[in-house]
Amino acid sequence: MTTWKIDDAHSEIGFKVKHLMITNVSGYFTRFTGEVKTESEDFHDATITFEAEANSIDTANKQRDEHLRNGEFFDATQFPKISFVSKKVKKIDGDQYKLQGELTIKDQTHPIELEVEHFGVTTDPWGQTKAGFALKGRLHRADYGLRWNATTEAGGIVLSDEVKLNMEVQLVKA
């Protein structure tokens, strides 16, 4: 069994949400950890655990970030961790996979499926073995109790319910 850890200095855990239904607002979680265990070279049998600190959310807007940390969204004081536990990795073909698991936000756990692309394994200049992946997925924020919204003067909504997940993850062999 080989254990890999997320190299947080070379990884991004990002998301996008439609704002006013005309543009996307991007954000990231800046503090996170994760572990992958596998017996295979191609990660088809991997088991994955991941945690992000809810209060590490960063959308490049201090006022919005504080709103996202409060009780109307993540309630980061009461629910400090966002977690993911894998259930199954399905190799589609070549370097394409589907990752099925359970995502927990604010004590609400729901199944989620992520598209995964494996970019390969290499050794860095310091002798560490690294593996690279891109992950994409979608979730409905209301499923996790992230229900705040408002309407515009014209009657439109401020935020979409759908959140797009975009992650670039570099693993380092432990």
PDB file of N, CA, C and O in Angstrom, residues 107-136:
ATOM      1  N   ASP A 107     -22.381  19.522   8.345  1.00  0.00           N
ATOM      2  CA  ASP A 107     -22.990  18.267   8.806  1.00  0.00           C
ATOM      3  C   ASP A 107     -24.028  17.700   7.850  1.00  0.00           C
ATOM      4  O   ASP A 107     -24.830  16.846   8.226  1.00  0.00           O
ATOM      5  N   GLN A 108     -24.044  18.161   6.623  1.00  0.00           N
ATOM      6  CA  GLN A 108     -24.908  17.612   5.574  1.00  0.00           C
ATOM      7  C   GLN A 108     -24.018  16.798   4.632  1.00  0.00           C
ATOM      8  O   GLN A 108     -23.101  17.361   4.024  1.00  0.00           O
ATOM      9  N   THR A 109     -24.284  15.505   4.513  1.00  0.00           N
ATOM     10  CA  THR A 109     -23.471  14.627   3.678  1.00  0.00           C
ATOM     11  C   THR A 109     -24.286  14.150   2.489  1.00  0.00           C
ATOM     12  O   THR A 109     -25.423  13.680   2.660  1.00  0.00           O
ATOM     13  N   HIS A 110     -23.706  14.285   1.305  1.00  0.00           N
ATOM     14  CA  HIS A 110     -24.375  13.863   0.076  1.00  0.00           C
ATOM     15  C   HIS A 110     -23.357  13.230  -0.866  1.00  0.00           C
ATOM     16  O   HIS A 110     -22.182  13.602  -0.855  1.00  0.00           O
ATOM     17  N   PRO A 111     -23.819  12.304  -1.703  1.00  0.00           N
ATOM     18  CA  PRO A 111     -22.910  11.726  -2.698  1.00  0.00           C
ATOM     19  C   PRO A 111     -22.537  12.766  -3.751  1.00  0.00           C
ATOM     20  O   PRO A 111     -23.321  13.671  -4.054  1.00  0.00           O
ATOM     21  N   ILE A 112     -21.334  12.620  -4.268  1.00  0.00           N
ATOM     22  CA  ILE A 112     -20.862  13.508  -5.324  1.00  0.00           C
ATOM     23  C   ILE A 112     -19.984  12.685  -6.264  1.00  0.00           C
ATOM     24  O   ILE A 112     -19.327  11.731  -5.839  1.00  0.00           O
ATOM     25  N   GLU A 113     -20.012  13.037  -7.535  1.00  0.00           N
ATOM     26  CA  GLU A 113     -19.138  12.391  -8.515  1.00  0.00           C
ATOM     27  C   GLU A 113     -18.277  13.464  -9.161  1.00  0.00           C
ATOM     28  O   GLU A 113     -18.787  14.502  -9.580  1.00  0.00           O
ATOM     29  N   LEU A 114     -16.986  13.200  -9.230  1.00  0.00           N
ATOM     30  CA  LEU A 114     -16.031  14.137  -9.813  1.00  0.00           C
ATOM     31  C   LEU A 114     -15.371  13.505 -11.030  1.00  0.00           C
ATOM     32  O   LEU A 114     -15.086  12.302 -11.039  1.00  0.00           O
ATOM     33  N   GLU A 115     -15.152  14.317 -12.046  1.00  0.00           N
ATOM     34  CA  GLU A 115     -14.358  13.892 -13.201  1.00  0.00           C
ATOM     35  C   GLU A 115     -12.896  14.135 -12.842  1.00  0.00           C
ATOM     36  O   GLU A 115     -12.553  15.208 -12.337  1.00  0.00           O
ATOM     37  N   VAL A 116     -12.067  13.144 -13.127  1.00  0.00           N
ATOM     38  CA  VAL A 116     -10.653  13.236 -12.767  1.00  0.00           C
ATOM     39  C   VAL A 116      -9.799  12.954 -13.996  1.00  0.00           C
ATOM     40  O   VAL A 116     -10.061  12.005 -14.737  1.00  0.00           O
ATOM     41  N   GLU A 117      -8.785  13.781 -14.176  1.00  0.00           N
ATOM     42  CA  GLU A 117      -7.775  13.521 -15.186  1.00  0.00           C
ATOM     43  C   GLU A 117      -6.439  13.372 -14.474  1.00  0.00           C
ATOM     44  O   GLU A 117      -6.054  14.237 -13.678  1.00  0.00           O
ATOM     45  N   HIS A 118      -5.762  12.266 -14.743  1.00  0.00           N
ATOM     46  CA  HIS A 118      -4.457  11.995 -14.133  1.00  0.00           C
ATOM     47  C   HIS A 118      -3.380  12.432 -15.111  1.00  0.00           C
ATOM     48  O   HIS A 118      -3.341  11.961 -16.250  1.00  0.00           O
ATOM     49  N   PHE A 119      -2.507  13.336 -14.688  1.00  0.00           N
ATOM     50  CA  PHE A 119      -1.477  13.888 -15.565  1.00  0.00           C
ATOM     51  C   PHE A 119      -0.149  13.157 -15.487  1.00  0.00           C
ATOM     52  O   PHE A 119       0.784  13.518 -16.190  1.00  0.00           O
ATOM     53  N   GLY A 120      -0.048  12.161 -14.612  1.00  0.00           N
ATOM     54  CA  GLY A 120       1.173  11.377 -14.553  1.00  0.00           C
ATOM     55  C   GLY A 120       1.901  11.492 -13.224  1.00  0.00           C
ATOM     56  O   GLY A 120       1.451  12.169 -12.299  1.00  0.00           O
ATOM     57  N   VAL A 121       3.027  10.790 -13.178  1.00  0.00           N
ATOM     58  CA  VAL A 121       3.878  10.732 -11.989  1.00  0.00           C
ATOM     59  C   VAL A 121       5.286  11.114 -12.419  1.00  0.00           C
ATOM     60  O   VAL A 121       5.743  10.730 -13.497  1.00  0.00           O
ATOM     61  N   THR A 122       5.968  11.886 -11.569  1.00  0.00           N
ATOM     62  CA  THR A 122       7.337  12.299 -11.862  1.00  0.00           C
ATOM     63  C   THR A 122       8.109  12.460 -10.558  1.00  0.00           C
ATOM     64  O   THR A 122       7.526  12.428  -9.477  1.00  0.00           O
ATOM     65  N   THR A 123       9.396  12.647 -10.684  1.00  0.00           N
ATOM     66  CA  THR A 123      10.239  12.922  -9.528  1.00  0.00           C
ATOM     67  C   THR A 123      10.707  14.366  -9.620  1.00  0.00           C
ATOM     68  O   THR A 123      11.216  14.789 -10.659  1.00  0.00           O
ATOM     69  N   ASP A 124      10.509  15.118  -8.540  1.00  0.00           N
ATOM     70  CA  ASP A 124      10.912  16.528  -8.545  1.00  0.00           C
ATOM     71  C   ASP A 124      12.425  16.650  -8.329  1.00  0.00           C
ATOM     72  O   ASP A 124      13.104  15.649  -8.073  1.00  0.00           O
ATOM     73  N   PRO A 125      12.986  17.859  -8.440  1.00  0.00           N
ATOM     74  CA  PRO A 125      14.443  18.038  -8.290  1.00  0.00           C
ATOM     75  C   PRO A 125      15.003  17.644  -6.920  1.00  0.00           C
ATOM     76  O   PRO A 125      16.211  17.513  -6.769  1.00  0.00           O
ATOM     77  N   TRP A 126      14.138  17.454  -5.930  1.00  0.00           N
ATOM     78  CA  TRP A 126      14.575  17.096  -4.578  1.00  0.00           C
ATOM     79  C   TRP A 126      14.360  15.617  -4.274  1.00  0.00           C
ATOM     80  O   TRP A 126      14.460  15.187  -3.140  1.00  0.00           O
ATOM     81  N   GLY A 127      14.024  14.840  -5.318  1.00  0.00           N
ATOM     82  CA  GLY A 127      13.887  13.404  -5.156  1.00  0.00           C
ATOM     83  C   GLY A 127      12.524  12.930  -4.679  1.00  0.00           C
ATOM     84  O   GLY A 127      12.361  11.738  -4.396  1.00  0.00           O
ATOM     85  N   GLN A 128      11.547  13.821  -4.591  1.00  0.00           N
ATOM     86  CA  GLN A 128      10.209  13.431  -4.146  1.00  0.00           C
ATOM     87  C   GLN A 128       9.378  12.961  -5.337  1.00  0.00           C
ATOM     88  O   GLN A 128       9.390  13.594  -6.398  1.00  0.00           O
ATOM     89  N   THR A 129       8.657  11.865  -5.150  1.00  0.00           N
ATOM     90  CA  THR A 129       7.772  11.365  -6.197  1.00  0.00           C
ATOM     91  C   THR A 129       6.450  12.100  -6.108  1.00  0.00           C
ATOM     92  O   THR A 129       5.834  12.173  -5.040  1.00  0.00           O
ATOM     93  N   LYS A 130       6.008  12.668  -7.241  1.00  0.00           N
ATOM     94  CA  LYS A 130       4.794  13.482  -7.290  1.00  0.00           C
ATOM     95  C   LYS A 130       3.836  12.922  -8.336  1.00  0.00           C
ATOM     96  O   LYS A 130       4.260  12.361  -9.344  1.00  0.00           O
ATOM     97  N   ALA A 131       2.532  13.106  -8.098  1.00  0.00           N
ATOM     98  CA  ALA A 131       1.484  12.734  -9.050  1.00  0.00           C
ATOM     99  C   ALA A 131       0.546  13.923  -9.192  1.00  0.00           C
ATOM    100  O   ALA A 131       0.257  14.619  -8.212  1.00  0.00           O
ATOM    101  N   GLY A 132       0.068  14.162 -10.423  1.00  0.00           N
ATOM    102  CA  GLY A 132      -0.783  15.323 -10.669  1.00  0.00           C
ATOM    103  C   GLY A 132      -2.147  14.937 -11.204  1.00  0.00           C
ATOM    104  O   GLY A 132      -2.283  13.996 -11.995  1.00  0.00           O
ATOM    105  N   PHE A 133      -3.174  15.708 -10.759  1.00  0.00           N
ATOM    106  CA  PHE A 133      -4.559  15.444 -11.134  1.00  0.00           C
ATOM    107  C   PHE A 133      -5.327  16.756 -11.288  1.00  0.00           C
ATOM    108  O   PHE A 133      -5.058  17.730 -10.588  1.00  0.00           O
ATOM    109  N   ALA A 134      -6.321  16.745 -12.177  1.00  0.00           N
ATOM    110  CA  ALA A 134      -7.316  17.812 -12.260  1.00  0.00           C
ATOM    111  C   ALA A 134      -8.659  17.165 -11.960  1.00  0.00           C
ATOM    112  O   ALA A 134      -8.971  16.083 -12.473  1.00  0.00           O
ATOM    113  N   LEU A 135      -9.470  17.818 -11.123  1.00  0.00           N
ATOM    114  CA  LEU A 135     -10.787  17.298 -10.759  1.00  0.00           C
ATOM    115  C   LEU A 135     -11.831  18.368 -11.019  1.00  0.00           C
ATOM    116  O   LEU A 135     -11.601  19.556 -10.740  1.00  0.00           O
ATOM    117  N   LYS A 136     -12.972  17.945 -11.546  1.00  0.00           N
ATOM    118  CA  LYS A 136     -14.087  18.854 -11.802  1.00  0.00           C
ATOM    119  C   LYS A 136     -15.369  18.197 -11.337  1.00  0.00           C
ATOM    120  O   LYS A 136     -15.525  16.979 -11.440  1.00  0.00           O
TER     121      LYS A 136
END
